[in-house]
XYZ file of C-alpha atoms in Angstrom:
677
model
C 61.439 -46.100 2.838
C 59.803 -49.404 3.783
C 56.046 -49.421 3.378
C 55.273 -53.108 3.576
C 53.471 -52.870 6.911
C 50.756 -50.293 6.328
C 49.085 -51.217 9.605
C 51.923 -49.663 11.603
C 51.903 -46.187 10.140
C 50.782 -43.664 7.551
C 53.128 -42.853 4.712
C 52.992 -39.623 2.680
C 54.759 -39.333 -0.654
C 55.170 -35.728 -1.747
C 55.565 -35.129 -5.454
C 58.803 -33.505 -6.493
C 57.083 -31.233 -8.997
C 54.505 -28.454 -8.706
C 51.054 -29.420 -9.899
C 49.873 -27.196 -12.697
C 46.400 -25.758 -12.391
C 44.408 -26.518 -15.486
C 42.140 -23.601 -16.267
C 39.793 -23.626 -19.208
C 38.697 -20.188 -20.457
C 34.985 -19.592 -20.371
C 34.888 -18.838 -24.078
C 36.455 -22.223 -24.836
C 33.695 -23.991 -22.922
C 31.203 -21.778 -24.734
C 32.661 -22.926 -28.046
C 32.057 -26.576 -27.177
C 28.304 -26.222 -27.356
C 26.044 -28.504 -29.299
C 25.754 -25.844 -32.010
C 29.440 -25.151 -32.429
C 30.179 -22.826 -35.302
C 32.944 -20.604 -36.566
C 31.498 -17.531 -34.808
C 31.230 -18.989 -31.292
C 33.827 -16.619 -29.910
C 32.054 -13.633 -31.459
C 28.744 -14.768 -29.969
C 30.341 -15.044 -26.544
C 31.825 -11.563 -26.828
C 28.451 -10.186 -27.936
C 26.801 -11.850 -24.951
C 29.330 -10.267 -22.598
C 28.820 -6.835 -24.147
C 25.004 -6.939 -23.952
C 25.025 -8.296 -20.416
C 27.426 -5.602 -19.203
C 25.124 -2.968 -20.699
C 22.049 -4.522 -19.075
C 23.870 -4.899 -15.761
C 24.919 -1.251 -15.812
C 21.354 -0.186 -16.547
C 20.100 -2.352 -13.684
C 22.587 -0.863 -11.225
C 21.707 2.660 -12.351
C 18.012 1.878 -11.921
C 18.574 0.398 -8.466
C 20.525 3.457 -7.390
C 17.780 5.732 -8.691
C 15.042 3.782 -6.900
C 16.932 3.835 -3.611
C 17.817 7.520 -3.812
C 14.422 8.821 -2.699
C 14.271 6.399 0.214
C 17.702 7.255 1.537
C 17.133 10.974 1.002
C 14.048 10.735 3.202
C 16.010 8.781 5.792
C 18.789 11.376 5.894
C 16.204 14.136 6.240
C 14.739 12.256 9.206
C 18.155 12.134 10.863
C 18.626 15.838 10.246
C 15.246 16.634 11.791
C 16.026 14.434 14.771
C 19.365 16.153 15.362
C 17.973 19.659 14.912
C 14.952 18.774 17.014
C 17.087 17.768 19.957
C 19.015 21.025 19.628
C 15.918 23.221 19.249
C 13.348 21.698 21.540
C 11.079 24.713 21.285
C 10.487 24.505 17.544
C 8.199 22.476 15.290
C 9.093 18.796 15.123
C 11.342 18.665 18.158
C 8.684 19.941 20.558
C 6.553 16.916 19.729
C 9.168 14.523 21.046
C 8.778 13.587 24.670
C 11.715 13.274 26.977
C 11.958 9.491 26.797
C 10.821 8.889 23.229
C 13.542 7.471 21.003
C 13.394 8.713 17.383
C 12.909 5.595 15.257
C 12.809 5.172 11.484
C 11.115 2.013 10.219
C 12.161 1.038 6.718
C 9.627 -1.274 5.095
C 11.760 -3.323 2.701
C 10.983 -6.176 0.337
C 14.519 -7.607 0.442
C 16.464 -8.394 3.605
C 19.779 -7.382 2.055
C 18.448 -3.906 1.243
C 20.539 -2.203 3.905
C 23.572 -4.489 3.871
C 25.579 -2.134 1.693
C 24.720 0.812 3.902
C 25.749 -1.021 7.062
C 28.926 -2.406 5.481
C 30.062 1.140 4.677
C 29.886 2.160 8.326
C 33.227 2.162 10.091
C 34.017 -0.650 12.445
C 35.155 1.811 15.122
C 33.188 4.814 16.317
C 34.196 8.146 14.879
C 32.798 11.639 14.559
C 32.515 12.891 10.995
C 33.789 16.435 11.220
C 33.293 17.151 7.524
C 29.513 16.854 7.499
C 27.195 19.439 8.930
C 25.311 16.892 10.930
C 28.379 15.370 12.489
C 26.397 12.204 13.147
C 28.170 9.442 14.970
C 28.009 6.297 12.906
C 28.259 3.148 14.985
C 28.587 -0.298 13.507
C 26.745 -3.136 15.127
C 29.515 -4.195 17.426
C 29.278 -6.666 20.251
C 30.184 -4.864 23.469
C 29.604 -5.897 27.049
C 28.958 -2.774 29.072
C 26.236 -1.016 31.012
C 24.321 2.035 29.904
C 26.192 4.113 32.484
C 29.516 3.164 30.962
C 28.128 3.843 27.471
C 26.974 7.263 28.631
C 30.425 7.997 30.017
C 31.998 6.743 26.823
C 29.756 8.996 24.766
C 30.680 12.012 26.884
C 34.385 11.302 26.488
C 34.135 10.736 22.741
C 32.110 13.786 21.841
C 33.898 16.235 24.149
C 31.442 18.933 23.174
C 29.538 19.366 26.422
C 30.326 22.471 28.429
C 32.985 21.335 30.949
C 31.734 23.876 33.492
C 28.330 22.240 33.622
C 28.377 19.314 36.036
C 26.783 16.152 34.733
C 24.368 15.932 37.681
C 22.947 19.382 36.913
C 21.606 18.309 33.522
C 17.873 18.603 33.450
C 15.258 17.067 31.233
C 15.014 20.281 29.252
C 18.702 20.422 28.475
C 19.462 20.242 24.810
C 21.663 17.709 23.103
C 24.866 19.573 22.398
C 26.442 16.623 20.516
C 25.231 14.560 17.589
C 23.176 11.489 18.501
C 24.217 7.872 18.079
C 22.554 6.157 15.110
C 22.016 2.425 15.612
C 20.884 0.370 12.609
C 19.046 -2.909 13.182
C 18.999 -4.132 9.624
C 16.810 -7.212 10.247
C 14.405 -6.472 13.055
C 12.509 -9.767 12.720
C 15.612 -11.793 13.589
C 16.270 -10.040 16.897
C 15.391 -11.699 20.188
C 12.229 -10.025 21.435
C 13.169 -9.864 25.117
C 16.623 -8.422 24.442
C 15.204 -5.761 22.123
C 12.515 -4.760 24.621
C 14.995 -4.433 27.497
C 17.391 -2.430 25.345
C 14.685 0.075 24.359
C 13.492 0.498 27.955
C 17.003 1.038 29.333
C 17.983 3.353 26.478
C 14.876 5.434 27.101
C 15.913 5.953 30.729
C 19.342 7.224 29.633
C 18.208 9.155 26.570
C 19.065 12.560 28.081
C 22.725 11.540 28.499
C 23.062 8.950 25.752
C 21.172 10.367 22.706
C 20.082 7.548 20.424
C 18.294 7.201 17.082
C 17.154 3.748 15.958
C 16.711 2.592 12.388
C 14.735 -0.626 11.965
C 15.057 -2.619 8.766
C 11.777 -4.512 8.281
C 11.323 -7.157 5.609
C 7.639 -7.910 6.187
C 5.147 -5.339 7.486
C 5.241 -2.404 9.941
C 2.799 -4.295 12.161
C 5.756 -6.486 13.180
C 6.861 -3.632 15.462
C 3.708 -3.980 17.572
C 3.926 -7.771 17.499
C 7.467 -7.788 18.825
C 7.079 -4.849 21.192
C 4.208 -4.433 23.684
C 2.499 -1.087 24.027
C 4.562 -0.161 27.080
C 7.716 -0.460 24.958
C 6.459 0.814 21.596
C 5.138 3.953 23.328
C 8.762 4.818 24.074
C 9.476 5.082 20.335
C 8.697 8.063 18.137
C 8.249 6.098 14.906
C 8.268 7.398 11.354
C 7.769 5.009 8.431
C 9.683 5.052 5.154
C 8.239 2.782 2.462
C 10.419 1.395 -0.307
C 9.142 0.460 -3.744
C 6.944 -2.643 -3.657
C 8.160 -5.870 -5.268
C 5.645 -5.784 -8.118
C 6.365 -2.157 -8.929
C 10.082 -2.886 -8.804
C 9.647 -5.790 -11.211
C 7.595 -3.637 -13.584
C 10.303 -0.973 -13.540
C 13.035 -3.511 -14.310
C 11.038 -4.948 -17.207
C 10.370 -1.465 -18.522
C 14.079 -0.590 -18.568
C 15.498 -3.910 -19.816
C 12.875 -5.499 -22.072
C 10.291 -2.892 -23.116
C 12.890 -0.898 -24.963
C 14.924 -0.946 -28.155
C 18.081 -0.111 -26.230
C 18.825 -3.833 -25.884
C 18.155 -6.131 -28.860
C 17.630 -9.259 -26.746
C 13.997 -10.186 -26.035
C 12.094 -12.951 -24.224
C 9.205 -14.981 -25.541
C 5.899 -15.161 -23.688
C 6.626 -18.563 -22.110
C 10.095 -17.581 -20.882
C 8.860 -14.292 -19.458
C 5.977 -16.090 -17.764
C 8.368 -18.594 -16.151
C 10.583 -15.845 -14.728
C 7.577 -13.835 -13.561
C 5.926 -16.827 -11.885
C 9.122 -17.703 -10.028
C 9.287 -14.110 -8.814
C 5.627 -13.823 -7.778
C 5.081 -17.286 -6.305
C 8.489 -18.215 -4.868
C 10.952 -15.565 -3.716
C 9.999 -11.970 -4.667
C 13.679 -11.481 -5.450
C 14.658 -8.956 -8.098
C 18.221 -10.270 -8.008
C 17.051 -13.787 -8.834
C 14.878 -12.427 -11.638
C 17.868 -10.625 -13.135
C 19.949 -13.799 -12.762
C 17.244 -15.660 -14.666
C 17.376 -12.988 -17.340
C 21.149 -13.388 -17.541
C 20.768 -17.159 -17.853
C 18.276 -16.668 -20.690
C 20.696 -14.345 -22.463
C 23.564 -16.812 -22.038
C 21.486 -19.777 -23.199
C 20.295 -17.840 -26.255
C 23.822 -17.030 -27.411
C 25.001 -20.536 -26.523
C 22.325 -22.494 -28.388
C 21.365 -20.195 -31.281
C 24.119 -19.810 -33.932
C 22.303 -16.860 -35.510
C 22.433 -14.925 -32.240
C 25.605 -13.400 -33.681
C 23.186 -10.910 -35.271
C 21.589 -10.082 -31.897
C 23.327 -6.728 -31.484
C 22.700 -3.099 -32.338
C 21.415 -2.508 -35.858
C 24.532 -0.918 -37.452
C 26.763 -3.693 -36.110
C 24.294 -6.367 -37.236
C 24.289 -4.961 -40.779
C 28.081 -5.030 -40.805
C 28.172 -8.648 -39.625
C 25.695 -9.722 -42.287
C 28.269 -8.959 -44.983
C 30.616 -11.536 -43.422
C 28.126 -14.377 -43.019
C 29.439 -17.733 -44.197
C 27.580 -20.154 -46.441
C 26.624 -22.299 -43.430
C 25.187 -19.292 -41.635
C 23.181 -18.342 -44.706
C 21.772 -21.852 -44.791
C 20.858 -21.566 -41.130
C 18.892 -18.432 -41.942
C 17.101 -20.165 -44.794
C 16.092 -22.942 -42.409
C 14.449 -20.579 -39.932
C 10.656 -21.179 -39.799
C 9.886 -17.457 -39.879
C 12.124 -16.905 -42.905
C 10.607 -19.874 -44.730
C 7.138 -18.425 -44.214
C 8.400 -15.110 -45.524
C 9.860 -16.730 -48.645
C 6.607 -18.573 -49.379
C 4.748 -15.253 -49.569
C 7.126 -13.787 -52.157
C 6.965 -13.983 -55.953
C 8.559 -16.993 -57.614
C 11.504 -14.984 -58.980
C 12.305 -13.552 -55.588
C 11.976 -16.976 -53.971
C 14.639 -18.381 -56.284
C 16.948 -15.438 -55.585
C 16.561 -15.796 -51.829
C 17.345 -19.504 -51.943
C 20.249 -19.406 -54.401
C 21.830 -15.936 -54.461
C 23.939 -15.250 -51.359
C 24.411 -11.553 -52.098
C 20.703 -10.969 -52.625
C 19.975 -12.924 -49.443
C 22.295 -10.736 -47.359
C 20.693 -7.565 -48.695
C 17.266 -8.943 -47.817
C 18.452 -9.927 -44.325
C 19.612 -6.361 -43.703
C 16.204 -5.071 -44.737
C 14.381 -7.599 -42.556
C 16.478 -6.789 -39.486
C 15.816 -3.097 -40.009
C 12.086 -3.849 -40.241
C 12.347 -5.874 -37.031
C 13.933 -2.896 -35.277
C 11.157 -0.586 -36.501
C 8.589 -3.173 -35.426
C 9.893 -3.131 -31.853
C 10.000 0.670 -31.739
C 6.365 0.944 -32.813
C 5.340 -2.038 -30.718
C 6.478 -0.596 -27.393
C 4.993 2.847 -28.108
C 1.554 1.441 -28.904
C 1.834 -0.971 -25.970
C 2.403 1.904 -23.546
C -0.461 3.842 -25.080
C -2.844 0.895 -24.748
C -1.726 0.418 -21.151
C -2.648 4.021 -20.379
C -6.176 3.327 -21.625
C -6.690 -0.028 -19.886
C -4.752 0.227 -16.598
C -7.514 2.197 -14.860
C -10.552 0.291 -16.141
C -12.812 -1.495 -13.625
C -11.628 -5.033 -12.786
C -8.576 -4.509 -15.059
C -9.600 -6.803 -17.967
C -6.123 -6.521 -19.558
C -4.187 -6.361 -16.308
C -3.087 -3.591 -13.999
C 0.630 -3.843 -14.736
C 2.132 -3.354 -18.174
C 3.932 -6.713 -17.904
C 0.540 -8.479 -17.865
C -0.518 -6.665 -21.015
C 2.863 -7.394 -22.604
C 2.580 -11.139 -21.933
C -0.882 -11.200 -23.503
C 0.342 -9.380 -26.603
C 3.323 -11.735 -26.926
C 1.115 -14.801 -26.764
C -1.540 -14.062 -29.400
C -3.488 -11.429 -31.293
C -4.818 -9.472 -28.377
C -7.839 -8.199 -30.301
C -9.158 -11.762 -30.542
C -9.451 -12.113 -26.760
C -12.633 -11.552 -24.780
C -10.742 -9.324 -22.354
C -9.875 -6.907 -25.151
C -13.489 -6.718 -26.322
C -14.573 -6.053 -22.745
C -11.945 -3.311 -22.416
C -13.219 -1.559 -25.564
C -16.746 -1.612 -24.191
C -15.560 0.029 -20.990
C -13.582 2.622 -22.957
C -16.783 3.639 -24.716
C -18.171 4.633 -21.303
C -15.350 6.936 -20.218
C -16.156 10.494 -19.241
C -14.685 13.468 -21.029
C -12.184 14.355 -18.278
C -10.919 10.779 -18.003
C -10.534 10.463 -21.751
C -8.693 13.759 -22.095
C -6.294 12.836 -19.271
C -5.417 9.549 -20.981
C -5.001 11.229 -24.362
C -2.605 13.755 -22.867
C -0.445 10.913 -21.494
C -0.494 9.168 -24.879
C 0.434 12.428 -26.596
C 3.589 12.640 -24.452
C 4.450 9.041 -25.369
C 4.151 9.515 -29.141
C 5.633 12.999 -29.147
C 9.018 11.594 -28.127
C 9.242 9.218 -31.106
C 11.029 9.886 -34.358
C 9.521 6.946 -36.227
C 7.943 7.910 -39.533
C 4.993 5.545 -39.316
C 3.917 6.796 -35.887
C 5.007 10.389 -36.377
C 1.515 11.505 -37.347
C -0.094 9.705 -34.390
C 0.874 12.442 -31.944
C -0.634 15.033 -34.273
C -3.848 13.018 -34.531
C -4.128 12.753 -30.750
C -3.526 16.495 -30.463
C -6.431 17.065 -32.853
C -8.667 14.879 -30.682
C -7.749 16.933 -27.620
C -8.580 20.176 -29.423
C -11.954 18.793 -30.541
C -12.806 17.757 -26.985
C -12.009 21.230 -25.724
C -14.172 22.848 -28.380
C -17.225 20.772 -27.614
C -20.201 22.980 -26.800
C -21.736 20.623 -24.311
C -23.557 23.401 -22.522
C -25.740 24.048 -25.567
C -26.554 20.366 -25.930
C -27.527 20.207 -22.286
C -29.846 23.185 -22.750
C -31.497 21.547 -25.755
C -31.895 18.345 -23.814
C -33.328 20.078 -20.767
C -35.677 22.136 -22.982
C -37.084 19.062 -24.722
C -37.388 17.357 -21.370
C -39.377 20.231 -19.803
C -41.548 20.445 -22.895
C -42.478 16.798 -22.738
C -43.173 16.747 -18.996
C -46.119 19.120 -18.705
C -48.205 16.804 -16.493
C -47.325 16.992 -12.817
C -49.285 14.059 -11.362
C -47.352 10.875 -10.700
C -49.228 8.638 -13.137
C -48.821 10.929 -16.159
C -45.210 11.690 -15.172
C -44.269 7.998 -15.190
C -46.106 7.512 -18.459
C -44.267 10.395 -20.088
C -40.901 9.124 -18.875
C -41.547 5.663 -20.296
C -42.601 7.173 -23.622
C -39.474 9.307 -23.777
C -37.289 6.317 -22.911
C -38.846 4.256 -25.665
C -38.480 7.142 -28.096
C -34.796 7.518 -27.285
C -34.268 3.782 -27.660
C -35.845 3.669 -31.104
C -34.541 7.012 -32.384
C -31.279 7.193 -30.504
C -29.036 10.027 -31.640
C -25.465 10.243 -30.347
C -24.148 13.474 -28.957
C -21.068 15.136 -30.379
C -19.048 13.870 -27.416
C -20.208 10.291 -27.944
C -19.298 10.461 -31.625
C -15.864 11.846 -30.844
C -15.296 9.269 -28.113
C -16.175 6.484 -30.564
C -13.630 7.870 -33.025
C -10.928 7.817 -30.340
C -11.674 4.208 -29.365
C -11.686 3.113 -33.016
C -8.401 4.948 -33.586
C -6.734 3.146 -30.677
C -8.161 -0.160 -31.887
C -6.670 0.409 -35.348
C -3.255 1.118 -33.807
C -3.426 -2.106 -31.782
C -4.371 -4.235 -34.785
C -1.612 -2.727 -36.909
C 1.332 -2.591 -34.513
C 0.748 -5.126 -31.711
C 1.228 -8.212 -33.834
C 2.868 -11.160 -32.017
C 6.645 -11.466 -32.563
C 6.186 -14.834 -34.300
C 4.736 -12.980 -37.274
C 8.006 -11.147 -37.896
C 10.714 -12.692 -40.102
C 13.995 -13.460 -38.287
C 12.472 -13.010 -34.852
C 14.428 -16.109 -33.755
C 17.611 -14.029 -33.928
C 16.667 -11.866 -30.932
C 13.961 -13.847 -29.089
C 14.824 -16.599 -26.603
C 12.051 -19.194 -26.693
C 13.488 -22.293 -24.936
C 11.269 -22.108 -21.890
C 11.724 -25.788 -21.040
C 15.508 -25.336 -20.841
C 15.118 -22.385 -18.507
C 12.638 -24.311 -16.356
C 15.104 -27.190 -15.983
C 17.739 -24.808 -14.645
C 15.575 -22.642 -12.397
C 12.745 -24.854 -11.161
C 14.305 -27.126 -8.587
C 13.370 -30.796 -9.034
C 15.980 -32.692 -6.980
C 14.074 -35.982 -6.940
C 13.903 -36.130 -10.737
C 17.559 -35.168 -11.105
C 18.545 -37.766 -8.507
C 16.515 -40.482 -10.228
C 18.112 -39.614 -13.562
C 21.623 -39.736 -12.096
C 21.095 -43.106 -10.382
C 19.049 -44.723 -13.128
C 21.204 -43.470 -16.001
C 24.654 -42.344 -14.756
C 25.787 -41.733 -18.331
C 23.451 -38.713 -18.482
C 25.784 -36.773 -16.183
C 29.109 -38.644 -16.276
C 29.291 -38.960 -20.099
C 31.335 -42.155 -19.788
C 30.916 -44.395 -22.823
C 31.315 -47.503 -20.654
C 28.126 -46.581 -18.803
C 25.950 -46.682 -21.907
C 23.402 -49.477 -21.718
C 20.180 -50.572 -23.323
C 16.848 -49.743 -21.778
C 16.167 -51.965 -18.763
C 19.724 -53.283 -18.509
C 22.058 -52.742 -15.557
C 25.671 -52.037 -16.563
C 28.045 -53.944 -14.316
C 30.614 -51.138 -14.419
C 28.219 -48.562 -13.009
C 28.773 -47.093 -9.508
C 27.598 -49.359 -6.692
C 24.799 -47.031 -5.643
C 23.440 -46.999 -9.208
C 23.384 -50.801 -9.326
C 21.656 -51.024 -5.961
C 19.156 -48.333 -6.962
C 18.150 -50.022 -10.235
C 17.758 -53.334 -8.440
C 15.535 -51.773 -5.795
C 13.249 -50.392 -8.508
C 12.369 -53.993 -9.403
C 11.245 -54.790 -5.851
C 7.910 -54.320 -4.114
C 7.180 -52.203 -1.043
C 9.282 -54.435 1.234
C 12.743 -55.440 -0.007
C 14.478 -58.607 1.199
C 18.054 -57.644 2.011
C 19.371 -61.163 1.332
C 17.853 -61.326 -2.133
C 18.942 -57.766 -2.823
C 22.519 -58.568 -1.753
C 22.688 -61.691 -3.920
C 21.397 -59.790 -6.948
C 23.931 -57.044 -6.310
C 26.775 -59.594 -6.078
C 25.646 -61.236 -9.308
C 25.791 -57.952 -11.221
C 29.075 -56.839 -9.671
C 30.949 -60.117 -10.120
C 30.175 -60.009 -13.818
C 32.644 -57.139 -14.028
C 35.165 -58.570 -11.588
C 38.045 -60.512 -13.127
C 40.104 -61.552 -10.139
C 42.634 -64.335 -10.261
C 42.618 -67.024 -7.649
C 46.013 -65.836 -6.493
C 44.996 -62.253 -5.931
C 42.147 -62.873 -3.530
C 40.244 -65.824 -2.160
C 36.537 -66.295 -2.746
C 35.772 -65.445 0.875
C 37.675 -62.182 0.761
C 35.970 -61.271 -2.501
C 32.547 -61.879 -0.988
C 33.410 -59.742 2.053
C 34.475 -56.886 -0.214
C 31.289 -57.142 -2.269
C 29.170 -57.308 0.885
C 30.866 -54.180 2.257
C 30.201 -52.358 -1.003
C 26.562 -53.425 -0.862
C 26.150 -52.210 2.734
C 27.629 -48.865 1.795
C 25.321 -48.516 -1.229
C 22.269 -49.378 0.925
C 23.336 -46.823 3.534
C 23.650 -44.157 0.849
C 20.172 -44.949 -0.501
C 18.791 -44.694 3.024
C 20.500 -41.351 3.481
C 18.953 -40.107 0.231
C 15.501 -41.155 1.424
C 14.738 -44.056 -0.909
C 14.492 -46.759 1.764
C 14.116 -47.026 5.532
C 14.304 -49.828 8.130
C 11.044 -51.562 8.972
C 9.861 -53.451 12.057
C 7.563 -55.706 10.052
C 10.414 -58.012 9.067
C 13.907 -57.980 10.510
C 15.749 -58.784 7.283
C 13.764 -56.321 5.147
C 13.742 -52.606 4.395
C 10.785 -50.502 3.250
C 10.800 -48.722 -0.069
C 9.792 -45.034 0.198
C 9.294 -44.205 -3.483
C 6.861 -45.496 -6.070
C 6.459 -45.476 -9.822
C 9.512 -44.689 -11.898
C 11.317 -42.978 -9.031
């Protein structure tokens, strides 16, 4: 085949062999990390196992949270159906002739009902197996009038008495067939005029085309009245169904995935704060939060060689026996383990640093202590939350995640908020205190830990003492002393006596039995906090289970396209990993991509860039890498090629928003960035 004249046609050369698809297993890429070790494959498998367990727990939790909402929705449909059949009873008699039963679901996520809608059949069918026999209709684009829809409904249901003519139906006639359920899963996205007209027309044909609407709302129920005027909204018989709020949903997820010993993996205060801030200030997406948690788990097992021990306690003890010499040295280099060794006796220090067998036995003991620490930690944390979650102004936060972040960061008893909370606890009434103690008793009663086993018994003793308080007698003594001291009835002597009694109580203040007992309870809780709510950094080997690289997580999750773009154009080696692109600081490699050369040259210019000077500088850098023979191309052709490359690079920089044309000078462009980028 002659291909000398490429201007006359396009030539395709098909390879005579099938191209093999090169696929690299995920675990192989995982093994190529910066901390490659002999147990990389085991760490990857452990990551997969823990994530599958956490994912299953998340799905189970999501199903449990949605169950109540959907149960209420189904009950609404049942009431609507039975109400149309029994117009003389209860709920149905409250529905006017032209009111359309409407359920408004207040959701925090737009995709909340996508699974429900996707399960509906594409074609209309009557479910004969269910008692309701509701007709489920997918959102299907049809072009027909309400009269034709009414006729279609009559033909499909075939349950109306054939002897009854259609014209003889009255307003009091009952719906003999199940209604049509129409789901509008994203009400805010619907065209207002179309929705209004549809509701008005449907209301006119409601007696022959029974309809129930379900609105999926992502914002607030007030959107119904904003989209629909009163004349239209009055045609709807609306009932609201509220899903779990975003913050409550987040707290529930944290409680099931992090505030538990079921999963060994934990987050540091900075990492948890990053994920929480992204959730609260950016998207309110539980799915994105869980994705961030998955990324943290993956990064922990990828970058921490000792994460091989981040598994359940029996398996971790088994793996300790097979630790290599390098892994033992990694443990000795851990900051928390070094601090632990420094506190030991000199003989034990030598054994920990030289004897591998003794070291492995000590590691097993330390990991077991870490497991016990977490068990006690979460119990006391929940107990403290019960005491502080209802205090005025919430000094330690209203949600348990706020209290957890504070405890992760520092010794909570050193904070002013904790001192303020204790002061407020010393003002609680007897009923409030007993209610909180009963909740704490249920928390500690479920534990099998030895150290906290007696705590439930101690709380039970406090409850018994509160019940046995003879406050009535103290009140009688107080009222008797008060009546004895206030013998004078005139205003002057009464005020004088009250001031004297106040001063006497201030100087000779004697606490009541309730006040003494309340002080004991507050001191008891304070002692639990100081003993068990120590920050994780105080525990040896906490690096094994805690992910602390908050900056790495922020780089992945917090979008900073301008910084990433500047890094790619200013230092292409950072992403391309091509050794030829390595260069000294301030130098421009002549083998770099054209756009990188043009970008680095434009950084050296002022606000207005002369295109001629810029082009000459670009040609100077590029020609340093060009080694063309005189026979291969003339100087003029070479300059045209370089000029075309320069124009393309300038166009790309303009598209990326670094420069723009200016009317100040015809042969100049304006620079849109400043500083380093």
